[in-house]
Amino acid sequence: MNVKGLDAAALSIRSLSMDAIQKAKSGHPGMPLGCAELAAMIYGEILNHNPNDPSWINRDRFVLSGGHGSMLLYSALHLSGYDVTLDDIKNFRQLGSKCAGHPEYGVTPGVDATTGPLGQGISMAVGMAMAETMLAEKFNTKNRKIIDHYTYVLLGEGCLMEGVASEASSLAGHLKLGKLIVFYDENRISIDGSTDITLTEDIATRYQAYGWQVLQGSMYDYQQISDLVEEAKKDDRPSLIMLKSEIGKGAPTVVGKSAAHGAPLGEEGVKAAKEFLGLPVDKDFYVVPEAYEYFASKKDEIAKKYDAWQEEFKAWASEEKELKSLWDSMMSGNPVDVEEKFPTYTTEDKLATRAASGAMLQVLEKMYPGLVGGSADLEGPNSCKLKSCSYFSANDRAGRNIHFGIREFAMAAITNGLYLHGGLKPFCATFLVFADYMKPAIRLASLMKLPVLYIFTHDSIYVGEDGPTHQPIETVTSLRTIPGVQVLRPGDAQETELAWLMASESKDHPVCIMLTRQNLPVYEKADSDWKKTIRCGAYVAYNCEGEADVTVLATGSEVSLAIDAANIAKSKGKNVRVLSVLDRELFANQPEELQATLIGQTKRVVTLEAGIKTGWEQFVKLKDDIISIDTFGTSAPFAKVAEYFGFTPEKVAEKLCK
Ligand SMILES: Cc1ncc(C[n+]2csc(CCOP(=O)(O)OP(=O)(O)O)c2C)c(N)n1
């Protein structure tokens, strides 16, 4: 091992990090200073990667779970040859910079996941490690290993305190994800001070109990780190490598103190650190020449390994024509031609949209060989089993159904990791009311532009007896408020198919499909071209003759309710038109003329959704024309609950006839 080169790299990481943070007048120097040696090791000695091809599918992944230490990552990426220049680093945290405040996937070459919300990085890494085993199982042959890489993580106490990390780590241990290797920066400091005030459990024992191998050493001993990584690789359990460290190492004014964590060192502090470290005090953004030399000396080895993989891949592709075509479709995310047909429904049918979704999934499973997913212990109620596939487990890496256990937040974060890895089209599922447990990961999915799919069933008060704890009132709307998240609420089985088609075509945004527990009739569609029109977010599901007195904008289970109410209103001489609004935000963003055409010449617009009124105000003239539920639900048989809230054809008709 080239200790001099590694030392130069570590010194340069410290130099770049403290100067960038000082220049930006903001950032977190504690971790970059404290973990510089490890970052040098990871990018110089440990990762099998290629800075010239940051999206190489068989690269080792690295997730900086404590994203606040972003300058550690940017410095290492720069030194090791990724497309992150010194100017980018000088622009740290500035508008449009490649070096954003926290690492952002898609913004910086070499950043494998957006991190910053603590706990989610490690959880996404669990998804990546799962994906690695799935693809290895599918594509590796007796003679050739196409997918064979590790997933590394660096985290601190912040991530270890977050519940989501516990959920994900528990699952990782259960699944024996032996190629997941997590470095723990054990400095025992967070923002509010020593972790003596917050985290006194025995972390090693805790992780052992999860089924992990736990190793311990020093952050500042290269050989030891290298040996520990080798030991980690030998074990079929995931590994936690606990490395004792000092936050802010090298900066005498803050070392070992929480003051090092999240504020620039200040001019005096930077000067003191440079003097202490032997860096030129009069030079900013100084890189020790031996650091560049060290990484340059790795280039041949990197190229050799990378080229060898390319050769292996070529040979594999020519030997395994069928696997190669499967590979192409999975990597592109595009559907393959299948003989299976979508189920067809008639107006005689009455079924829950979750059931229609379940039937649709069986076809999608064939169309998208990369479709994998599962539920947080609600597979039956969510109707999300891929029936001809087995379950993913420590013994069956070919399984495409995933038992996430009752770990909703980890499920959503892991699903992000499954997608980030490449090659898979993941979905996850639970009751809509528990979407709130997943929301921070859904938000990150959208920020990263990941087309992951969420199946949310039991989407309203019609859950009934389970009561208000299980009746989502504000949830549909709250998911609509996350920028980029598409929320689809189909009104019957036929619309559910269209919703799935729209969802599965997404390449750049997450999609939530809201589904009913209760049966719904399949209705005749007034718009004969509805399958096309619905792609603008809404279409005319029911029409009246001549001009409408009232146009109802309804979603999901409330569409058939609106149609029933419209029929009652008709018998009382009121002309009613009903739009099924599959995607409210999409509809709201259509040109006004198109919206007006669909809404039609009408005296009044009424909206109908079994949830809060927020967001519907834009469509109505009078607040009273929003038929909504703005309190929590209640426990009773579902028909009684619906009646209690006025969600019956008669009561809605009354409002339409007003
Ligand atoms: C979910 C979440 N909560 C809070 C924060 C704010 N925050 C950023 S870093 C940090 C402390 C992290 O401590 P540790 O992991 O020990 O990092 P170190 O102090 O060693 O850099 C906190 C609370 C966050 N980024 N994410």
XYZ file of C-alpha atoms and ligand atoms in Angstrom:
684
model
C 0.000 0.000 0.000
C 1.284 3.456 -0.910
C 1.039 5.113 2.480
C 2.663 8.320 1.283
C 0.147 8.608 -1.524
C -2.739 7.920 0.815
C -1.428 10.478 3.293
C -1.196 13.042 0.521
C -4.737 12.229 -0.542
C -6.058 12.504 3.015
C -4.240 15.791 3.523
C -5.651 17.149 0.273
C -9.184 16.074 1.233
C -8.768 18.062 4.446
C -7.362 21.037 2.572
C -10.100 21.139 -0.060
C -12.889 20.499 2.411
C -11.999 23.211 4.884
C -11.327 25.778 2.162
C -14.530 25.027 0.262
C -16.588 25.247 3.425
C -14.817 28.425 4.488
C -15.382 30.024 1.066
C -19.056 29.019 1.026
C -19.354 30.279 4.614
C -21.376 27.160 5.201
C -20.969 23.413 5.384
C -19.820 20.598 7.656
C -16.065 20.194 8.108
C -16.152 17.731 11.012
C -16.668 14.555 9.008
C -14.405 15.381 6.021
C -11.587 16.199 8.424
C -12.307 13.182 10.602
C -12.698 10.631 7.798
C -10.139 11.856 5.252
C -7.980 8.725 5.554
C -10.959 6.450 4.991
C -12.103 8.425 1.944
C -8.591 8.171 0.494
C -8.660 4.430 1.126
C -12.141 3.978 -0.351
C -11.400 5.844 -3.573
C -7.793 4.723 -3.871
C -7.736 1.146 -2.602
C -11.165 -0.262 -1.944
C -13.623 0.610 -4.700
C -13.710 -1.282 -7.948
C -14.856 1.657 -10.049
C -14.041 3.744 -13.064
C -14.157 7.531 -12.748
C -14.511 7.706 -16.545
C -17.701 5.680 -16.430
C -19.538 6.612 -13.231
C -22.645 4.678 -14.227
C -20.830 1.406 -14.926
C -23.332 -1.199 -13.817
C -20.798 -3.437 -12.093
C -19.057 -0.691 -10.126
C -18.878 -0.899 -6.388
C -21.425 1.524 -4.965
C -20.546 4.068 -2.317
C -23.207 5.858 -0.324
C -22.242 8.704 1.979
C -25.127 8.163 4.357
C -24.224 11.193 6.442
C -24.703 13.487 3.458
C -23.724 16.555 5.478
C -20.114 15.452 4.962
C -20.529 16.159 1.242
C -17.137 17.873 0.911
C -15.494 14.577 1.849
C -17.143 13.017 -1.177
C -16.553 15.899 -3.571
C -12.856 16.083 -2.609
C -12.399 12.340 -3.094
C -14.292 12.398 -6.397
C -12.130 15.259 -7.620
C -8.827 13.677 -6.633
C -9.698 10.266 -7.987
C -10.574 11.606 -11.422
C -14.336 12.016 -11.584
C -15.691 14.972 -13.497
C -15.596 17.259 -10.476
C -13.120 20.077 -11.042
C -11.355 22.379 -8.607
C -13.633 25.133 -9.894
C -16.654 22.992 -9.024
C -15.267 22.617 -5.531
C -14.629 26.347 -5.290
C -18.321 26.746 -6.126
C -19.431 24.468 -3.295
C -23.003 25.250 -2.259
C -23.469 27.959 -4.904
C -26.358 28.226 -7.338
C -26.159 25.591 -10.068
C -22.971 24.040 -8.678
C -22.069 20.419 -9.230
C -21.072 20.449 -5.580
C -24.446 21.025 -3.976
C -24.942 21.394 -0.243
C -25.617 17.693 0.148
C -24.730 15.037 -2.437
C -27.373 14.879 -5.153
C -27.857 11.940 -7.468
C -27.943 13.074 -11.084
C -26.143 16.326 -10.298
C -22.622 15.096 -9.547
C -20.902 12.272 -11.439
C -19.978 9.621 -8.902
C -22.782 10.344 -6.451
C -24.734 7.099 -6.196
C -27.622 8.427 -4.097
C -28.951 11.710 -2.778
C -28.231 11.830 0.925
C -28.643 14.277 3.755
C -31.804 13.088 5.465
C -30.008 10.851 7.956
C -30.716 7.137 7.927
C -31.935 7.006 4.349
C -28.502 6.522 2.778
C -27.811 3.240 4.529
C -31.364 2.160 3.778
C -30.984 2.871 0.074
C -27.690 0.984 0.178
C -29.575 -2.042 1.479
C -31.744 -1.807 -1.642
C -28.652 -1.567 -3.835
C -27.140 -4.636 -2.181
C -30.399 -6.524 -2.697
C -30.439 -5.491 -6.345
C -26.877 -6.735 -6.767
C -27.830 -10.200 -5.596
C -30.939 -10.240 -7.797
C -29.067 -9.285 -10.952
C -26.141 -11.576 -10.148
C -28.566 -14.454 -9.789
C -30.286 -13.633 -13.048
C -27.320 -12.918 -15.265
C -24.224 -14.656 -13.960
C -23.490 -17.975 -15.576
C -21.326 -20.869 -14.522
C -18.396 -19.397 -16.358
C -18.967 -15.685 -16.192
C -19.746 -13.167 -13.499
C -21.298 -10.074 -14.987
C -22.652 -8.655 -11.782
C -20.324 -8.975 -8.829
C -19.776 -5.892 -6.723
C -19.931 -4.501 -3.213
C -22.012 -1.717 -1.734
C -20.143 0.483 0.739
C -21.594 3.020 3.119
C -20.144 5.617 5.463
C -22.355 6.695 8.327
C -22.138 8.291 11.738
C -24.151 8.253 14.919
C -26.828 10.388 13.262
C -27.748 7.592 10.871
C -27.431 4.976 13.593
C -29.969 6.834 15.727
C -32.544 7.066 12.944
C -35.260 4.437 13.090
C -35.197 3.833 9.355
C -31.580 2.669 9.558
C -32.605 0.131 12.177
C -35.459 -1.141 10.029
C -33.227 -1.459 6.994
C -30.309 -2.968 8.912
C -32.603 -5.533 10.474
C -33.822 -6.589 7.036
C -30.273 -6.593 5.630
C -29.158 -8.959 8.371
C -32.164 -11.186 7.840
C -31.455 -11.310 4.111
C -27.745 -11.985 4.652
C -26.587 -9.232 2.355
C -22.936 -10.154 2.664
C -21.767 -7.669 0.060
C -22.992 -4.716 2.070
C -20.107 -3.157 4.003
C -20.807 -0.213 6.271
C -18.121 1.983 7.806
C -19.141 3.656 11.021
C -17.342 6.914 11.787
C -17.243 6.416 15.515
C -16.488 9.910 16.769
C -19.261 9.886 19.349
C -20.189 13.456 18.535
C -23.293 14.925 16.923
C -24.620 18.476 16.794
C -25.802 18.869 20.337
C -22.586 17.504 21.806
C -21.265 14.144 22.893
C -23.522 11.217 22.070
C -23.286 10.338 25.768
C -26.434 12.432 26.015
C -28.363 10.421 23.444
C -26.837 7.155 22.320
C -25.462 4.849 24.959
C -26.587 1.454 23.741
C -24.014 -1.098 22.687
C -24.025 -0.574 18.932
C -21.843 -3.604 18.211
C -24.173 -5.932 20.089
C -27.183 -4.347 18.454
C -25.810 -4.988 14.982
C -24.744 -8.497 15.900
C -28.309 -9.097 16.981
C -29.458 -7.941 13.542
C -27.326 -10.716 12.097
C -24.382 -8.577 11.042
C -20.683 -9.193 11.373
C -19.231 -6.379 13.484
C -15.576 -5.415 13.170
C -13.677 -2.709 14.994
C -10.591 -0.644 14.328
C -9.125 2.800 13.887
C -10.054 5.365 11.266
C -6.386 6.220 10.910
C -4.770 2.852 10.236
C -4.769 2.107 6.498
C -3.566 -1.465 6.835
C -6.158 -2.220 9.473
C -8.953 -0.776 7.337
C -7.784 -2.842 4.400
C -7.642 -6.001 6.538
C -11.093 -5.334 7.987
C -12.571 -4.908 4.528
C -11.055 -8.218 3.486
C -12.542 -9.838 6.566
C -15.905 -8.259 5.811
C -15.809 -9.668 2.287
C -15.292 -13.192 3.558
C -18.474 -13.233 5.631
C -21.905 -13.934 4.206
C -23.439 -11.446 6.630
C -23.464 -7.683 6.088
C -20.603 -6.027 7.951
C -20.412 -3.011 10.199
C -16.848 -1.761 10.482
C -16.677 0.515 13.511
C -13.767 2.909 13.165
C -12.779 5.025 16.164
C -12.215 8.558 14.990
C -11.971 12.196 15.952
C -14.391 14.703 14.502
C -12.527 17.628 12.927
C -9.173 15.842 13.045
C -6.385 18.200 12.077
C -8.198 21.372 13.092
C -6.838 22.227 16.562
C -9.559 24.774 17.346
C -12.402 22.270 17.077
C -11.033 18.727 17.036
C -13.102 16.295 19.081
C -15.835 18.868 19.672
C -19.317 19.260 18.273
C -18.219 22.709 17.098
C -16.388 20.856 14.315
C -19.592 19.352 12.988
C -21.415 21.969 11.022
C -19.755 25.369 10.759
C -16.784 26.720 8.802
C -13.608 26.745 10.849
C -13.288 30.510 10.468
C -10.204 32.179 9.032
C -8.214 31.696 12.206
C -9.362 28.093 12.509
C -8.371 27.317 8.914
C -4.982 28.949 9.454
C -4.402 26.967 12.631
C -5.388 23.754 10.871
C -3.110 24.405 7.919
C -0.204 25.145 10.242
C -0.937 22.024 12.257
C -1.205 19.863 9.150
C 1.807 21.386 7.427
C -0.232 22.787 4.564
C 0.821 26.079 2.949
C -1.089 28.736 4.864
C -1.045 31.201 1.996
C -2.588 28.820 -0.524
C -6.263 28.008 -0.811
C -7.625 24.802 -2.352
C -4.162 23.352 -2.235
C -3.729 19.789 -3.435
C -0.571 17.987 -2.452
C 0.977 16.945 -5.805
C 1.531 13.407 -4.524
C -2.250 13.079 -4.115
C -2.850 13.524 -7.832
C 0.142 11.277 -8.511
C -1.248 8.630 -6.217
C -4.606 8.509 -7.980
C -2.915 8.761 -11.391
C -0.891 5.694 -10.455
C -4.172 3.785 -9.989
C -5.420 4.516 -13.494
C -3.848 1.524 -15.221
C -5.130 -0.888 -12.643
C -8.615 0.629 -12.842
C -8.579 0.491 -16.644
C -7.349 -3.096 -16.590
C -10.140 -4.270 -14.326
C -12.738 -2.278 -16.208
C -11.549 -3.533 -19.596
C -11.476 -7.088 -18.312
C -15.107 -6.714 -17.298
C -15.985 -5.290 -20.722
C -14.319 -8.292 -22.367
C -16.119 -10.654 -20.043
C -19.382 -8.904 -20.825
C -18.790 -9.138 -24.563
C -18.042 -12.831 -24.341
C -21.074 -13.372 -22.133
C -23.289 -11.399 -24.517
C -22.226 -13.508 -27.475
C -22.653 -16.770 -25.589
C -25.923 -15.898 -23.885
C -28.164 -14.378 -26.509
C -31.361 -14.815 -24.536
C -29.904 -13.452 -21.328
C -28.465 -10.533 -23.254
C -31.830 -9.580 -24.653
C -33.303 -9.847 -21.166
C -30.442 -7.659 -19.952
C -31.181 -5.044 -22.617
C -34.818 -4.816 -21.700
C -34.128 -4.661 -17.976
C -31.440 -2.025 -18.332
C -33.616 0.099 -20.619
C -36.683 -0.261 -18.436
C -38.780 -0.728 -21.575
C -41.456 -3.412 -21.793
C -41.000 -6.626 -23.729
C -43.667 -8.091 -26.001
C -45.769 -10.655 -24.224
C -48.643 -12.841 -25.206
C -50.593 -12.188 -22.053
C -53.490 -9.842 -22.448
C -54.774 -7.327 -19.966
C -57.925 -8.501 -18.264
C -61.069 -7.088 -19.812
C -64.001 -5.859 -17.794
C -67.594 -5.073 -18.670
C -70.194 -2.950 -16.969
C -71.498 -6.159 -15.441
C -68.373 -6.346 -13.307
C -68.030 -5.062 -9.817
C -64.663 -5.331 -8.139
C -62.253 -3.442 -5.936
C -59.636 -1.462 -7.782
C -57.004 -3.223 -5.656
C -58.190 -6.484 -7.222
C -57.978 -5.003 -10.705
C -54.496 -3.792 -9.846
C -53.505 -7.255 -8.655
C -54.674 -8.768 -11.938
C -52.830 -6.103 -13.905
C -49.613 -6.814 -12.011
C -49.585 -10.366 -13.343
C -49.320 -9.013 -16.879
C -46.869 -6.265 -15.971
C -44.662 -8.889 -14.354
C -44.273 -10.472 -17.788
C -43.923 -7.168 -19.624
C -41.257 -5.877 -17.267
C -38.812 -8.603 -16.286
C -37.204 -6.105 -13.906
C -40.441 -5.600 -11.979
C -39.787 -6.531 -8.351
C -41.488 -5.471 -5.180
C -43.708 -6.247 -2.304
C -45.542 -5.022 0.699
C -44.947 -4.158 4.324
C -46.721 -7.278 5.578
C -49.941 -6.556 3.703
C -49.360 -8.522 0.536
C -52.847 -10.037 0.480
C -54.772 -6.866 1.322
C -52.592 -4.880 -1.094
C -53.149 -7.515 -3.761
C -49.575 -7.161 -4.945
C -48.167 -10.637 -5.275
C -46.446 -11.542 -8.538
C -48.073 -14.922 -8.687
C -45.650 -16.796 -10.880
C -42.592 -15.544 -8.993
C -40.963 -16.752 -5.813
C -39.978 -14.722 -2.766
C -36.613 -13.006 -2.511
C -34.696 -14.353 0.465
C -31.215 -15.264 1.662
C -31.687 -18.576 -0.123
C -33.568 -17.391 -3.174
C -32.077 -14.382 -4.892
C -34.256 -15.010 -7.948
C -37.411 -14.121 -6.053
C -39.208 -11.071 -7.367
C -41.687 -10.790 -4.502
C -40.223 -9.031 -1.499
C -41.405 -9.429 2.051
C -40.384 -6.067 3.505
C -41.860 -6.833 6.889
C -43.549 -4.081 8.862
C -40.926 -1.520 7.963
C -42.693 1.023 5.746
C -40.053 3.738 5.815
C -37.219 1.315 5.111
C -39.350 -0.302 2.415
C -39.644 3.003 0.576
C -35.955 3.849 1.010
C -34.898 0.344 -0.049
C -37.156 0.663 -3.081
C -35.216 3.794 -4.021
C -32.002 1.801 -3.674
C -33.375 -1.017 -5.820
C -34.010 1.492 -8.578
C -30.769 3.418 -8.105
C -28.788 0.260 -8.651
C -30.064 -0.002 -12.216
C -31.766 -2.862 -14.010
C -34.890 -3.088 -11.856
C -38.350 -1.584 -11.843
C -39.355 -1.655 -8.199
C -42.677 -1.133 -6.481
C -43.797 -1.262 -2.888
C -47.153 -1.366 -1.197
C -49.080 -0.700 1.985
C -52.329 0.866 3.181
C -52.585 4.476 2.042
C -52.879 5.701 5.599
C -49.339 4.455 6.283
C -47.877 6.396 3.374
C -46.915 8.973 5.964
C -44.419 6.483 7.368
C -42.782 6.451 3.932
C -43.042 10.065 2.968
C -39.426 11.166 3.482
C -38.311 8.424 1.094
C -41.037 9.255 -1.426
C -39.798 12.826 -1.301
C -36.244 11.672 -2.017
C -37.460 9.434 -4.854
C -39.015 12.468 -6.460
C -35.973 14.653 -5.833
C -33.846 11.974 -7.520
C -36.408 11.609 -10.346
C -36.818 7.877 -9.745
C -39.803 6.188 -11.404
C -40.592 3.954 -8.460
C -44.154 2.792 -7.991
C -46.289 2.818 -4.868
C -49.421 0.763 -4.470
C -51.612 2.324 -1.805
C -54.806 0.452 -1.050
C -57.625 1.111 1.433
C -57.623 4.657 0.162
C -60.547 6.235 1.990
C -63.143 6.150 4.734
C -64.670 3.086 3.092
C -62.199 1.041 5.093
C -64.983 1.170 7.655
C -64.643 -0.693 10.919
C -60.921 -0.164 11.336
C -61.803 3.411 12.121
C -60.072 6.764 11.837
C -56.586 5.375 12.442
C -56.941 3.512 9.178
C -58.981 5.997 7.165
C -56.773 8.333 5.145
C -58.342 11.778 4.958
C -55.469 14.097 4.142
C -53.109 11.543 2.620
C -54.022 11.704 -1.059
C -53.701 15.462 -0.974
C -50.493 15.443 1.013
C -48.851 13.150 -1.533
C -50.070 15.450 -4.316
C -48.168 18.289 -2.670
C -44.760 16.663 -3.148
C -43.290 18.169 -6.312
C -42.954 15.592 -9.060
C -44.949 12.827 -7.397
C -47.762 11.626 -9.631
C -50.897 10.583 -7.785
C -53.429 8.460 -9.656
C -56.805 7.558 -8.213
C -58.697 5.370 -10.676
C -62.471 5.058 -10.412
C -62.990 1.508 -11.615
C -61.196 -1.588 -12.836
C -60.784 -0.291 -16.384
C -59.280 2.970 -15.193
C -56.977 1.008 -12.911
C -55.451 -0.616 -15.980
C -54.865 2.744 -17.579
C -53.416 4.058 -14.350
C -50.947 1.184 -14.294
C -49.983 1.749 -17.904
C -49.354 5.427 -17.233
C -47.419 4.599 -14.080
C -45.261 1.957 -15.647
C -44.309 4.274 -18.497
C -42.774 6.799 -16.121
C -39.045 7.236 -16.581
C -38.499 10.207 -14.342
C -40.953 10.440 -11.488
C -42.497 8.291 -8.784
C -46.135 7.320 -9.108
C -48.630 6.510 -6.370
C -51.676 4.478 -7.318
C -54.561 4.839 -4.887
C -56.820 1.822 -4.751
C -59.996 0.785 -3.010
C -60.641 -2.009 -0.620
C -64.345 -2.032 -1.510
C -65.929 -3.220 -4.712
C -66.789 -0.644 -7.335
C -68.950 -0.972 -10.436
C -67.324 -0.721 -13.849
C -69.160 2.145 -15.517
C -69.981 2.916 -19.105
C -67.689 5.715 -20.268
C -69.394 8.652 -21.955
C -66.185 9.551 -23.793
C -65.608 6.791 -26.337
C -62.010 7.965 -26.607
C -61.547 7.933 -22.829
C -58.392 5.829 -22.876
C -56.699 8.627 -24.741
C -58.370 11.538 -23.001
C -57.591 10.183 -19.541
C -53.921 10.848 -20.202
C -54.594 14.521 -19.677
C -55.675 13.676 -16.135
C -59.456 13.571 -16.546
C -62.205 12.650 -18.976
C -65.985 12.761 -19.219
C -67.180 9.585 -17.567
C -70.895 10.458 -17.608
C -72.671 13.042 -19.663
C -76.035 14.691 -19.849
C -77.942 15.839 -22.858
C -77.352 19.484 -23.631
C -75.622 21.902 -21.320
C -74.855 20.748 -17.813
C -76.284 22.522 -14.816
C -73.528 20.999 -12.759
C -70.229 19.343 -13.636
C -68.836 17.101 -10.942
C -65.101 16.510 -10.679
C -64.769 13.207 -8.846
C -61.909 10.854 -8.125
C -61.572 7.150 -7.418
C -64.482 5.554 -5.648
C -66.362 8.834 -5.782
C -66.760 8.652 -9.575
C -69.397 5.920 -9.438
C -70.954 7.730 -6.497
C -71.166 10.886 -8.600
C -72.707 8.947 -11.489
C -75.369 7.500 -9.186
C -76.027 10.951 -7.778
C -76.211 12.385 -11.309
C -78.876 9.850 -12.222
C -80.958 10.836 -9.198
C -80.448 14.501 -10.048
C -81.536 13.802 -13.617
C -84.834 12.420 -12.376
C -85.264 15.776 -10.639
C -84.557 17.701 -13.807
C -80.903 18.569 -13.230
C -78.380 18.072 -15.976
C -75.158 16.706 -14.531
C -71.834 15.851 -16.158
C -69.240 13.808 -14.296
C -65.513 13.889 -14.911
C -63.334 11.151 -13.559
C -60.224 12.969 -12.402
C -57.559 10.289 -12.389
C -54.730 12.740 -11.795
C -55.836 16.054 -10.368
C -52.512 17.838 -10.739
C -52.097 16.724 -14.342
C -55.608 17.936 -15.122
C -55.050 21.225 -13.314
C -51.942 21.824 -15.400
C -53.667 21.349 -18.750
C -54.288 24.441 -20.888
C -57.382 26.260 -19.731
C -59.195 25.608 -23.033
C -58.791 21.864 -22.603
C -60.006 22.000 -19.033
C -62.949 24.113 -20.151
C -63.801 21.652 -22.925
C -63.888 18.768 -20.492
C -65.775 20.660 -17.819
C -68.167 21.936 -20.519
C -70.630 24.797 -20.528
C -71.893 24.581 -17.001
C -73.335 26.833 -14.387
C -71.582 25.158 -11.520
C -68.597 22.933 -10.787
C -68.761 20.640 -7.786
C -65.862 18.503 -6.587
C -66.248 15.171 -4.855
C -63.478 13.354 -3.043
C -63.559 11.494 0.280
C -60.703 13.552 1.661
C -59.748 17.088 2.626
C -60.770 20.039 0.500
C -57.257 21.433 0.041
C -56.457 21.912 -3.624
C -60.014 21.651 -4.896
C -60.677 25.368 -4.373
C -59.160 26.132 -7.772
C -62.046 24.450 -9.602
C -65.124 25.856 -7.856
C -66.799 29.222 -7.507
C -68.241 28.576 -4.056
C -66.479 26.803 -1.210
C -69.667 24.902 -0.488
C -69.305 23.208 -3.835
C -66.371 21.202 -2.554
C -67.739 17.967 -1.161
C -64.965 16.766 1.099
C -64.185 15.304 4.487
C -62.201 17.625 6.683
C -62.237 15.729 9.944
C -60.874 12.326 10.825
C -63.084 9.392 9.903
C -64.969 7.156 12.262
C -65.336 3.506 13.091
C -68.401 1.706 11.741
C -69.384 -0.588 8.877
C -68.291 1.256 5.747
C -71.751 1.999 4.390
C -72.593 3.658 7.715
C -69.369 5.672 7.637
C -70.167 6.821 4.108
C -73.665 7.815 5.158
C -72.333 9.626 8.205
C -70.125 11.767 5.988
C -72.807 12.333 3.373
C -71.116 10.176 0.763
C -74.287 8.482 -0.532
C -75.938 9.019 -3.939
C -78.987 10.601 -2.303
C -77.043 13.065 -0.197
C -74.689 14.001 -3.021
C -77.696 14.385 -5.359
C -79.251 16.760 -2.835
C -76.162 18.947 -3.025
C -76.144 18.809 -6.801
C -79.770 19.893 -6.940
C -79.302 22.836 -4.618
C -33.336 13.071 9.359
C -32.378 14.135 9.724
N -32.484 14.724 10.921
C -31.650 15.725 11.262
C -30.675 16.143 10.417
C -29.765 17.290 10.785
N -28.401 16.789 11.069
C -27.462 16.786 10.126
S -26.049 16.094 10.652
C -26.686 15.803 12.183
C -25.863 15.132 13.239
C -25.178 13.947 12.709
O -24.298 13.400 13.618
P -23.241 12.339 13.139
O -23.866 11.364 12.237
O -22.563 11.819 14.335
O -22.251 13.168 12.230
P -20.925 13.931 12.662
O -21.295 14.882 13.740
O -19.971 12.897 13.103
O -20.514 14.628 11.408
C -27.993 16.241 12.253
C -28.838 16.138 13.448
C -30.594 15.496 9.161
N -29.704 15.834 8.236
N -31.428 14.481 8.861
